[in-house]
mmCIF file of N, CA and C in Angstrom:
data_model
loop_
_atom_site.group_PDB
_atom_site.id
_atom_site.type_symbol
_atom_site.label_atom_id
_atom_site.label_comp_id
_atom_site.label_asym_id
_atom_site.label_seq_id
_atom_site.Cartn_x
_atom_site.Cartn_y
_atom_site.Cartn_z
ATOM 1 N N MET Y 1 0.840 -1.169 0.000
ATOM 2 C CA MET Y 1 0.000 0.000 0.000
ATOM 3 C C MET Y 1 0.892 1.242 0.000
ATOM 4 N N GLU Y 2 0.669 2.112 -0.936
ATOM 5 C CA GLU Y 2 1.469 3.323 -1.036
ATOM 6 C C GLU Y 2 0.874 4.421 -0.168
ATOM 7 N N ILE Y 3 1.779 5.136 0.503
ATOM 8 C CA ILE Y 3 1.352 6.282 1.304
ATOM 9 C C ILE Y 3 2.062 7.500 0.742
ATOM 10 N N ALA Y 4 1.329 8.532 0.455
ATOM 11 C CA ALA Y 4 1.933 9.768 -0.042
ATOM 12 C C ALA Y 4 2.858 10.324 1.027
ATOM 13 N N ILE Y 5 3.940 10.922 0.605
ATOM 14 C CA ILE Y 5 4.935 11.452 1.538
ATOM 15 C C ILE Y 5 4.313 12.479 2.487
ATOM 16 N N GLU Y 6 3.393 13.273 2.002
ATOM 17 C CA GLU Y 6 2.750 14.275 2.861
ATOM 18 C C GLU Y 6 1.961 13.603 3.980
ATOM 19 N N THR Y 7 1.280 12.502 3.643
ATOM 20 C CA THR Y 7 0.519 11.749 4.640
ATOM 21 C C THR Y 7 1.456 11.139 5.668
ATOM 22 N N PHE Y 8 2.574 10.582 5.198
ATOM 23 C CA PHE Y 8 3.563 9.995 6.099
ATOM 24 C C PHE Y 8 4.098 11.043 7.073
ATOM 25 N N ILE Y 9 4.435 12.211 6.556
ATOM 26 C CA ILE Y 9 4.991 13.264 7.411
ATOM 27 C C ILE Y 9 3.960 13.713 8.440
ATOM 28 N N GLN Y 10 2.704 13.788 8.058
ATOM 29 C CA GLN Y 10 1.663 14.156 9.022
ATOM 30 C C GLN Y 10 1.502 13.087 10.098
ATOM 31 N N LYS Y 11 1.562 11.810 9.700
ATOM 32 C CA LYS Y 11 1.388 10.722 10.660
ATOM 33 C C LYS Y 11 2.571 10.594 11.614
ATOM 34 N N ILE Y 12 3.778 10.840 11.125
ATOM 35 C CA ILE Y 12 4.968 10.648 11.965
ATOM 36 C C ILE Y 12 4.978 11.611 13.144
ATOM 37 N N LYS Y 13 4.295 12.722 13.021
ATOM 38 C CA LYS Y 13 4.236 13.700 14.114
ATOM 39 C C LYS Y 13 3.532 13.129 15.347
ATOM 40 N N ASN Y 14 2.789 12.049 15.179
ATOM 41 C CA ASN Y 14 2.086 11.424 16.293
ATOM 42 C C ASN Y 14 2.886 10.301 16.948
ATOM 43 N N TYR Y 15 4.065 10.004 16.416
ATOM 44 C CA TYR Y 15 4.846 8.871 16.907
ATOM 45 C C TYR Y 15 5.924 9.292 17.903
ATOM 46 N N ASN Y 16 6.208 8.372 18.828
ATOM 47 C CA ASN Y 16 7.369 8.472 19.700
ATOM 48 C C ASN Y 16 8.359 7.436 19.196
ATOM 49 N N ILE Y 17 9.530 7.875 18.799
ATOM 50 C CA ILE Y 17 10.522 6.987 18.198
ATOM 51 C C ILE Y 17 11.789 6.993 19.036
ATOM 52 N N CYS Y 18 12.259 5.795 19.375
ATOM 53 C CA CYS Y 18 13.476 5.632 20.158
ATOM 54 C C CYS Y 18 14.591 5.183 19.209
ATOM 55 N N VAL Y 19 15.724 5.868 19.272
ATOM 56 C CA VAL Y 19 16.871 5.530 18.427
ATOM 57 C C VAL Y 19 18.009 5.067 19.330
ATOM 58 N N PHE Y 20 18.395 3.796 19.188
ATOM 59 C CA PHE Y 20 19.535 3.232 19.904
ATOM 60 C C PHE Y 20 20.716 3.253 18.953
ATOM 61 N N GLY Y 21 21.876 3.681 19.433
ATOM 62 C CA GLY Y 21 23.032 3.612 18.542
ATOM 63 C C GLY Y 21 24.208 4.415 19.028
ATOM 64 N N ASP Y 22 25.202 4.483 18.163
ATOM 65 C CA ASP Y 22 26.436 5.206 18.457
ATOM 66 C C ASP Y 22 26.223 6.690 18.228
ATOM 67 N N LEU Y 23 26.142 7.423 19.322
ATOM 68 C CA LEU Y 23 26.021 8.871 19.228
ATOM 69 C C LEU Y 23 27.416 9.434 19.012
ATOM 70 N N MET Y 24 27.582 10.195 17.941
ATOM 71 C CA MET Y 24 28.895 10.726 17.578
ATOM 72 C C MET Y 24 28.805 12.208 17.300
ATOM 73 N N LEU Y 25 29.959 12.833 17.389
ATOM 74 C CA LEU Y 25 30.081 14.233 17.012
ATOM 75 C C LEU Y 25 30.919 14.289 15.746
ATOM 76 N N ASP Y 26 30.416 14.946 14.730
ATOM 77 C CA ASP Y 26 31.171 15.162 13.493
ATOM 78 C C ASP Y 26 31.687 16.597 13.514
ATOM 79 N N ASN Y 27 33.014 16.741 13.524
ATOM 80 C CA ASN Y 27 33.647 18.061 13.488
ATOM 81 C C ASN Y 27 34.201 18.312 12.090
ATOM 82 N N TYR Y 28 34.115 19.543 11.666
ATOM 83 C CA TYR Y 28 34.641 19.933 10.359
ATOM 84 C C TYR Y 28 35.553 21.132 10.539
ATOM 85 N N ILE Y 29 36.738 21.051 9.935
ATOM 86 C CA ILE Y 29 37.683 22.162 9.896
ATOM 87 C C ILE Y 29 37.916 22.417 8.415
ATOM 88 N N SER Y 30 37.553 23.597 7.961
ATOM 89 C CA SER Y 30 37.571 23.882 6.535
ATOM 90 C C SER Y 30 38.417 25.110 6.253
ATOM 91 N N GLY Y 31 39.125 25.068 5.128
ATOM 92 C CA GLY Y 31 39.946 26.213 4.758
ATOM 93 C C GLY Y 31 40.560 26.052 3.386
ATOM 94 N N PHE Y 32 41.652 26.780 3.178
ATOM 95 C CA PHE Y 32 42.334 26.777 1.895
ATOM 96 C C PHE Y 32 43.765 26.295 2.063
ATOM 97 N N CYS Y 33 44.250 25.651 1.041
ATOM 98 C CA CYS Y 33 45.624 25.160 1.034
ATOM 99 C C CYS Y 33 46.344 25.776 -0.152
ATOM 100 N N GLU Y 34 47.429 26.467 0.160
ATOM 101 C CA GLU Y 34 48.233 27.069 -0.908
ATOM 102 C C GLU Y 34 49.700 26.694 -0.790
ATOM 103 N N SER Y 35 50.013 25.854 0.216
ATOM 104 C CA SER Y 35 51.422 25.481 0.381
ATOM 105 C C SER Y 35 51.550 24.101 1.013
ATOM 106 N N VAL Y 36 52.773 23.590 0.993
ATOM 107 C CA VAL Y 36 53.108 22.317 1.605
ATOM 108 C C VAL Y 36 54.066 22.605 2.755
ATOM 109 N N SER Y 37 53.896 21.869 3.846
ATOM 110 C CA SER Y 37 54.726 22.072 5.028
ATOM 111 C C SER Y 37 56.197 21.775 4.725
ATOM 112 N N PRO Y 38 57.123 22.597 5.255
ATOM 113 C CA PRO Y 38 58.550 22.294 5.063
ATOM 114 C C PRO Y 38 59.019 21.118 5.930
ATOM 115 N N GLU Y 39 58.257 20.759 6.991
ATOM 116 C CA GLU Y 39 58.654 19.659 7.877
ATOM 117 C C GLU Y 39 58.331 18.290 7.300
ATOM 118 N N ALA Y 40 57.276 18.225 6.508
ATOM 119 C CA ALA Y 40 56.827 16.954 5.937
ATOM 120 C C ALA Y 40 55.989 17.261 4.704
ATOM 121 N N PRO Y 41 55.886 16.320 3.796
ATOM 122 C CA PRO Y 41 55.107 16.591 2.576
ATOM 123 C C PRO Y 41 53.599 16.512 2.819
ATOM 124 N N VAL Y 42 53.098 17.473 3.579
ATOM 125 C CA VAL Y 42 51.666 17.531 3.889
ATOM 126 C C VAL Y 42 51.150 18.936 3.600
ATOM 127 N N PRO Y 43 49.890 19.041 3.224
ATOM 128 C CA PRO Y 43 49.330 20.373 2.946
ATOM 129 C C PRO Y 43 49.192 21.200 4.224
ATOM 130 N N VAL Y 44 49.379 22.492 4.081
ATOM 131 C CA VAL Y 44 49.141 23.435 5.172
ATOM 132 C C VAL Y 44 47.784 24.077 4.892
ATOM 133 N N VAL Y 45 46.859 23.900 5.814
ATOM 134 C CA VAL Y 45 45.498 24.402 5.622
ATOM 135 C C VAL Y 45 45.306 25.660 6.458
ATOM 136 N N GLU Y 46 44.963 26.740 5.798
ATOM 137 C CA GLU Y 46 44.598 27.976 6.491
ATOM 138 C C GLU Y 46 43.120 27.862 6.859
ATOM 139 N N VAL Y 47 42.855 27.754 8.152
ATOM 140 C CA VAL Y 47 41.495 27.486 8.628
ATOM 141 C C VAL Y 47 40.626 28.732 8.470
ATOM 142 N N ILE Y 48 39.486 28.528 7.837
ATOM 143 C CA ILE Y 48 38.497 29.588 7.637
ATOM 144 C C ILE Y 48 37.278 29.362 8.517
ATOM 145 N N GLU Y 49 36.906 28.096 8.701
ATOM 146 C CA GLU Y 49 35.661 27.787 9.402
ATOM 147 C C GLU Y 49 35.795 26.474 10.165
ATOM 148 N N GLU Y 50 35.173 26.425 11.346
ATOM 149 C CA GLU Y 50 35.074 25.194 12.129
ATOM 150 C C GLU Y 50 33.637 25.064 12.610
ATOM 151 N N PHE Y 51 33.086 23.856 12.494
ATOM 152 C CA PHE Y 51 31.734 23.624 12.989
ATOM 153 C C PHE Y 51 31.551 22.156 13.327
ATOM 154 N N SER Y 52 30.503 21.869 14.082
ATOM 155 C CA SER Y 52 30.194 20.508 14.524
ATOM 156 C C SER Y 52 28.748 20.180 14.212
ATOM 157 N N ARG Y 53 28.523 18.891 13.951
ATOM 158 C CA ARG Y 53 27.171 18.389 13.687
ATOM 159 C C ARG Y 53 26.992 17.064 14.400
ATOM 160 N N LEU Y 54 25.742 16.672 14.565
ATOM 161 C CA LEU Y 54 25.446 15.351 15.117
ATOM 162 C C LEU Y 54 25.824 14.297 14.089
ATOM 163 N N GLY Y 55 26.510 13.254 14.545
ATOM 164 C CA GLY Y 55 26.913 12.178 13.646
ATOM 165 C C GLY Y 55 26.396 10.836 14.135
ATOM 166 N N GLY Y 56 26.568 9.815 13.322
ATOM 167 C CA GLY Y 56 26.127 8.467 13.683
ATOM 168 C C GLY Y 56 24.629 8.459 13.971
ATOM 169 N N ALA Y 57 24.260 7.828 15.084
ATOM 170 C CA ALA Y 57 22.848 7.771 15.473
ATOM 171 C C ALA Y 57 22.291 9.169 15.743
ATOM 172 N N GLY Y 58 23.153 10.101 16.125
ATOM 173 C CA GLY Y 58 22.709 11.488 16.338
ATOM 174 C C GLY Y 58 22.181 12.115 15.064
ATOM 175 N N ASN Y 59 22.778 11.770 13.929
ATOM 176 C CA ASN Y 59 22.298 12.256 12.641
ATOM 177 C C ASN Y 59 20.916 11.692 12.340
ATOM 178 N N VAL Y 60 20.706 10.422 12.661
ATOM 179 C CA VAL Y 60 19.392 9.794 12.479
ATOM 180 C C VAL Y 60 18.360 10.510 13.345
ATOM 181 N N VAL Y 61 18.731 10.780 14.595
ATOM 182 C CA VAL Y 61 17.844 11.496 15.517
ATOM 183 C C VAL Y 61 17.462 12.860 14.931
ATOM 184 N N ALA Y 62 18.450 13.591 14.430
ATOM 185 C CA ALA Y 62 18.181 14.921 13.855
ATOM 186 C C ALA Y 62 17.239 14.829 12.660
ATOM 187 N N ASN Y 63 17.434 13.826 11.818
ATOM 188 C CA ASN Y 63 16.556 13.674 10.645
ATOM 189 C C ASN Y 63 15.123 13.350 11.055
ATOM 190 N N ILE Y 64 14.959 12.474 12.027
ATOM 191 C CA ILE Y 64 13.612 12.123 12.499
ATOM 192 C C ILE Y 64 12.956 13.335 13.161
ATOM 193 N N ALA Y 65 13.727 14.057 13.970
ATOM 194 C CA ALA Y 65 13.193 15.257 14.639
ATOM 195 C C ALA Y 65 12.758 16.298 13.614
ATOM 196 N N SER Y 66 13.495 16.407 12.507
ATOM 197 C CA SER Y 66 13.145 17.397 11.479
ATOM 198 C C SER Y 66 11.806 17.096 10.811
ATOM 199 N N LEU Y 67 11.364 15.827 10.905
ATOM 200 C CA LEU Y 67 10.057 15.455 10.361
ATOM 201 C C LEU Y 67 8.922 15.725 11.342
ATOM 202 N N GLY Y 68 9.297 16.090 12.577
ATOM 203 C CA GLY Y 68 8.277 16.448 13.562
ATOM 204 C C GLY Y 68 7.930 15.360 14.559
ATOM 205 N N ALA Y 69 8.577 14.205 14.495
ATOM 206 C CA ALA Y 69 8.289 13.131 15.446
ATOM 207 C C ALA Y 69 8.961 13.423 16.783
ATOM 208 N N ASN Y 70 8.432 12.820 17.835
ATOM 209 C CA ASN Y 70 9.096 12.858 19.134
ATOM 210 C C ASN Y 70 10.137 11.760 19.103
ATOM 211 N N VAL Y 71 11.405 12.134 19.203
ATOM 212 C CA VAL Y 71 12.479 11.158 19.083
ATOM 213 C C VAL Y 71 13.316 11.161 20.352
ATOM 214 N N PHE Y 72 13.698 9.959 20.772
ATOM 215 C CA PHE Y 72 14.437 9.789 22.016
ATOM 216 C C PHE Y 72 15.706 8.994 21.745
ATOM 217 N N PRO Y 73 16.875 9.659 21.763
ATOM 218 C CA PRO Y 73 18.121 8.925 21.563
ATOM 219 C C PRO Y 73 18.521 8.156 22.816
ATOM 220 N N VAL Y 74 19.067 6.961 22.609
ATOM 221 C CA VAL Y 74 19.599 6.152 23.701
ATOM 222 C C VAL Y 74 21.025 5.780 23.314
ATOM 223 N N GLY Y 75 21.985 6.197 24.134
ATOM 224 C CA GLY Y 75 23.374 5.889 23.825
ATOM 225 C C GLY Y 75 24.288 6.390 24.918
ATOM 226 N N VAL Y 76 25.570 6.134 24.729
ATOM 227 C CA VAL Y 76 26.565 6.560 25.710
ATOM 228 C C VAL Y 76 27.533 7.550 25.073
ATOM 229 N N ILE Y 77 27.971 8.481 25.907
ATOM 230 C CA ILE Y 77 28.961 9.470 25.510
ATOM 231 C C ILE Y 77 29.914 9.655 26.684
ATOM 232 N N GLY Y 78 30.955 10.427 26.474
ATOM 233 C CA GLY Y 78 31.862 10.769 27.557
ATOM 234 C C GLY Y 78 31.412 12.041 28.261
ATOM 235 N N THR Y 79 32.073 12.339 29.362
ATOM 236 C CA THR Y 79 31.795 13.593 30.082
ATOM 237 C C THR Y 79 32.704 14.711 29.577
ATOM 238 N N ASP Y 80 33.392 14.472 28.470
ATOM 239 C CA ASP Y 80 34.331 15.438 27.894
ATOM 240 C C ASP Y 80 33.599 16.587 27.208
ATOM 241 N N LYS Y 81 34.360 17.552 26.699
ATOM 242 C CA LYS Y 81 33.744 18.726 26.060
ATOM 243 C C LYS Y 81 32.945 18.339 24.822
ATOM 244 N N ASN Y 82 33.374 17.284 24.104
ATOM 245 C CA ASN Y 82 32.609 16.850 22.927
ATOM 246 C C ASN Y 82 31.285 16.213 23.332
ATOM 247 N N GLY Y 83 31.251 15.532 24.469
ATOM 248 C CA GLY Y 83 29.998 14.991 24.982
ATOM 249 C C GLY Y 83 29.027 16.101 25.355
ATOM 250 N N LYS Y 84 29.560 17.133 25.987
ATOM 251 C CA LYS Y 84 28.714 18.283 26.352
ATOM 252 C C LYS Y 84 28.182 18.971 25.099
ATOM 253 N N LEU Y 85 29.041 19.113 24.087
ATOM 254 C CA LEU Y 85 28.599 19.736 22.838
ATOM 255 C C LEU Y 85 27.541 18.879 22.151
ATOM 256 N N LEU Y 86 27.719 17.568 22.153
ATOM 257 C CA LEU Y 86 26.736 16.672 21.544
ATOM 258 C C LEU Y 86 25.372 16.843 22.230
ATOM 259 N N LYS Y 87 25.377 16.895 23.556
ATOM 260 C CA LYS Y 87 24.114 17.105 24.287
ATOM 261 C C LYS Y 87 23.494 18.453 23.931
ATOM 262 N N THR Y 88 24.323 19.479 23.797
ATOM 263 C CA THR Y 88 23.822 20.803 23.423
ATOM 264 C C THR Y 88 23.185 20.778 22.038
ATOM 265 N N LEU Y 89 23.838 20.105 21.090
ATOM 266 C CA LEU Y 89 23.286 20.012 19.736
ATOM 267 C C LEU Y 89 21.944 19.277 19.728
ATOM 268 N N LEU Y 90 21.815 18.247 20.556
ATOM 269 C CA LEU Y 90 20.527 17.553 20.671
ATOM 270 C C LEU Y 90 19.473 18.469 21.286
ATOM 271 N N SER Y 91 19.839 19.168 22.339
ATOM 272 C CA SER Y 91 18.900 20.089 22.993
ATOM 273 C C SER Y 91 18.486 21.219 22.051
ATOM 274 N N ASP Y 92 19.410 21.668 21.206
ATOM 275 C CA ASP Y 92 19.115 22.747 20.257
ATOM 276 C C ASP Y 92 18.022 22.373 19.270
ATOM 277 N N ILE Y 93 17.841 21.065 19.027
ATOM 278 C CA ILE Y 93 16.763 20.638 18.124
ATOM 279 C C ILE Y 93 15.586 20.067 18.925
ATOM 280 N N SER Y 94 15.527 20.443 20.195
ATOM 281 C CA SER Y 94 14.421 20.076 21.096
ATOM 282 C C SER Y 94 14.285 18.575 21.293
ATOM 283 N N VAL Y 95 15.415 17.892 21.406
ATOM 284 C CA VAL Y 95 15.432 16.458 21.657
ATOM 285 C C VAL Y 95 15.883 16.226 23.096
ATOM 286 N N SER Y 96 15.155 15.384 23.807
ATOM 287 C CA SER Y 96 15.495 15.053 25.191
ATOM 288 C C SER Y 96 16.803 14.275 25.251
ATOM 289 N N VAL Y 97 17.635 14.624 26.226
ATOM 290 C CA VAL Y 97 18.901 13.902 26.426
ATOM 291 C C VAL Y 97 18.835 13.033 27.678
ATOM 292 N N ASP Y 98 17.624 12.772 28.173
ATOM 293 C CA ASP Y 98 17.443 11.990 29.391
ATOM 294 C C ASP Y 98 17.983 10.569 29.283
ATOM 295 N N ARG Y 99 18.006 10.025 28.077
ATOM 296 C CA ARG Y 99 18.449 8.641 27.881
ATOM 297 C C ARG Y 99 19.866 8.557 27.304
ATOM 298 N N VAL Y 100 20.551 9.691 27.288
ATOM 299 C CA VAL Y 100 21.942 9.741 26.853
ATOM 300 C C VAL Y 100 22.790 9.699 28.118
ATOM 301 N N ILE Y 101 23.569 8.647 28.257
ATOM 302 C CA ILE Y 101 24.321 8.416 29.492
ATOM 303 C C ILE Y 101 25.773 8.800 29.278
ATOM 304 N N ALA Y 102 26.294 9.639 30.170
ATOM 305 C CA ALA Y 102 27.684 10.086 30.082
ATOM 306 C C ALA Y 102 28.532 9.341 31.107
ATOM 307 N N PHE Y 103 29.661 8.818 30.631
ATOM 308 C CA PHE Y 103 30.612 8.109 31.485
ATOM 309 C C PHE Y 103 31.935 8.868 31.504
ATOM 310 N N GLU Y 104 32.508 8.996 32.690
ATOM 311 C CA GLU Y 104 33.808 9.636 32.819
ATOM 312 C C GLU Y 104 34.918 8.811 32.192
ATOM 313 N N SER Y 105 34.735 7.514 32.144
ATOM 314 C CA SER Y 105 35.797 6.602 31.719
ATOM 315 C C SER Y 105 35.947 6.482 30.198
ATOM 316 N N ILE Y 106 35.082 7.139 29.422
ATOM 317 C CA ILE Y 106 35.197 7.048 27.962
ATOM 318 C C ILE Y 106 35.230 8.440 27.343
ATOM 319 N N CYS Y 107 35.709 8.481 26.116
ATOM 320 C CA CYS Y 107 35.629 9.734 25.365
ATOM 321 C C CYS Y 107 34.431 9.641 24.424
ATOM 322 N N THR Y 108 33.877 10.770 24.094
ATOM 323 C CA THR Y 108 32.782 10.814 23.135
ATOM 324 C C THR Y 108 33.358 10.529 21.751
ATOM 325 N N THR Y 109 32.726 9.627 21.023
ATOM 326 C CA THR Y 109 33.196 9.328 19.673
ATOM 327 C C THR Y 109 33.111 10.588 18.829
ATOM 328 N N THR Y 110 34.248 10.950 18.243
ATOM 329 C CA THR Y 110 34.342 12.181 17.461
ATOM 330 C C THR Y 110 35.106 11.910 16.174
ATOM 331 N N LYS Y 111 34.511 12.309 15.076
ATOM 332 C CA LYS Y 111 35.147 12.185 13.761
ATOM 333 C C LYS Y 111 35.421 13.606 13.268
ATOM 334 N N THR Y 112 36.688 13.917 13.058
ATOM 335 C CA THR Y 112 37.062 15.261 12.623
ATOM 336 C C THR Y 112 37.596 15.194 11.201
ATOM 337 N N ARG Y 113 36.993 15.997 10.338
ATOM 338 C CA ARG Y 113 37.396 16.051 8.940
ATOM 339 C C ARG Y 113 38.069 17.389 8.658
ATOM 340 N N ILE Y 114 39.202 17.337 7.977
ATOM 341 C CA ILE Y 114 39.878 18.552 7.548
ATOM 342 C C ILE Y 114 39.658 18.669 6.048
ATOM 343 N N ILE Y 115 39.092 19.794 5.667
ATOM 344 C CA ILE Y 115 38.723 20.026 4.270
ATOM 345 C C ILE Y 115 39.526 21.215 3.764
ATOM 346 N N ALA Y 116 40.229 21.003 2.663
ATOM 347 C CA ALA Y 116 41.012 22.068 2.046
ATOM 348 C C ALA Y 116 40.569 22.235 0.603
ATOM 349 N N ASN Y 117 40.296 23.461 0.232
ATOM 350 C CA ASN Y 117 39.873 23.768 -1.137
ATOM 351 C C ASN Y 117 38.685 22.909 -1.570
ATOM 352 N N GLY Y 118 37.766 22.661 -0.615
ATOM 353 C CA GLY Y 118 36.548 21.916 -0.919
ATOM 354 C C GLY Y 118 36.699 20.405 -0.954
ATOM 355 N N GLN Y 119 37.882 19.892 -0.626
ATOM 356 C CA GLN Y 119 38.108 18.444 -0.670
ATOM 357 C C GLN Y 119 38.623 17.958 0.678
ATOM 358 N N GLN Y 120 38.074 16.832 1.138
ATOM 359 C CA GLN Y 120 38.545 16.272 2.407
ATOM 360 C C GLN Y 120 39.980 15.799 2.241
ATOM 361 N N VAL Y 121 40.852 16.279 3.144
ATOM 362 C CA VAL Y 121 42.263 15.936 3.097
ATOM 363 C C VAL Y 121 42.558 14.774 4.035
ATOM 364 N N VAL Y 122 41.972 14.823 5.223
ATOM 365 C CA VAL Y 122 42.215 13.783 6.213
ATOM 366 C C VAL Y 122 41.046 13.761 7.197
ATOM 367 N N ARG Y 123 40.852 12.616 7.821
ATOM 368 C CA ARG Y 123 39.886 12.491 8.911
ATOM 369 C C ARG Y 123 40.609 11.829 10.061
ATOM 370 N N PHE Y 124 40.398 12.344 11.264
ATOM 371 C CA PHE Y 124 40.937 11.643 12.420
ATOM 372 C C PHE Y 124 39.819 11.389 13.410
ATOM 373 N N ASP Y 125 39.892 10.197 14.033
ATOM 374 C CA ASP Y 125 38.821 9.709 14.895
ATOM 375 C C ASP Y 125 39.318 9.562 16.325
ATOM 376 N N LYS Y 126 38.431 9.885 17.265
ATOM 377 C CA LYS Y 126 38.630 9.610 18.678
ATOM 378 C C LYS Y 126 37.455 8.764 19.111
ATOM 379 N N GLU Y 127 37.731 7.540 19.566
ATOM 380 C CA GLU Y 127 36.628 6.681 19.986
ATOM 381 C C GLU Y 127 37.143 5.556 20.874
ATOM 382 N N GLU Y 128 36.220 5.037 21.650
ATOM 383 C CA GLU Y 128 36.513 3.864 22.479
ATOM 384 C C GLU Y 128 36.227 2.624 21.655
ATOM 385 N N THR Y 129 37.163 1.707 21.630
ATOM 386 C CA THR Y 129 36.924 0.473 20.869
ATOM 387 C C THR Y 129 36.660 -0.710 21.794
ATOM 388 N N SER Y 130 36.883 -0.507 23.098
ATOM 389 C CA SER Y 130 36.562 -1.558 24.070
ATOM 390 C C SER Y 130 36.197 -0.896 25.391
ATOM 391 N N PHE Y 131 35.339 -1.543 26.127
ATOM 392 C CA PHE Y 131 34.903 -1.020 27.416
ATOM 393 C C PHE Y 131 35.333 -1.972 28.520
ATOM 394 N N ASN Y 132 35.833 -1.411 29.596
ATOM 395 C CA ASN Y 132 36.245 -2.210 30.755
ATOM 396 C C ASN Y 132 35.218 -2.102 31.863
#
């Protein structure tokens, strides 16, 4: 049975949706590259802009929230500054963080992309791969 997208969007506003998953922070550092470092053959990026977005399951939460549904993320983050920023980004889109649990013993999963001249040059990740 086909449902028109408009009907679906109207109906989703009545749903409570729980999203379980890896809550991540996506950081972007963007700028221009006009030279190569004298210390190593790597580009030197003049930073113009830095910003952060919800990543992983957080991105799913943001997309569902944008459709008007009540969405509840469930996941773990660290008590670090990236964890605090992730909670702020969720709160900024009116999403409850009551089910987001922060642990001192872990870092918040963070993926940082460096973009030069419109192209991703490198990505570096901070994440826990095992829990004790």
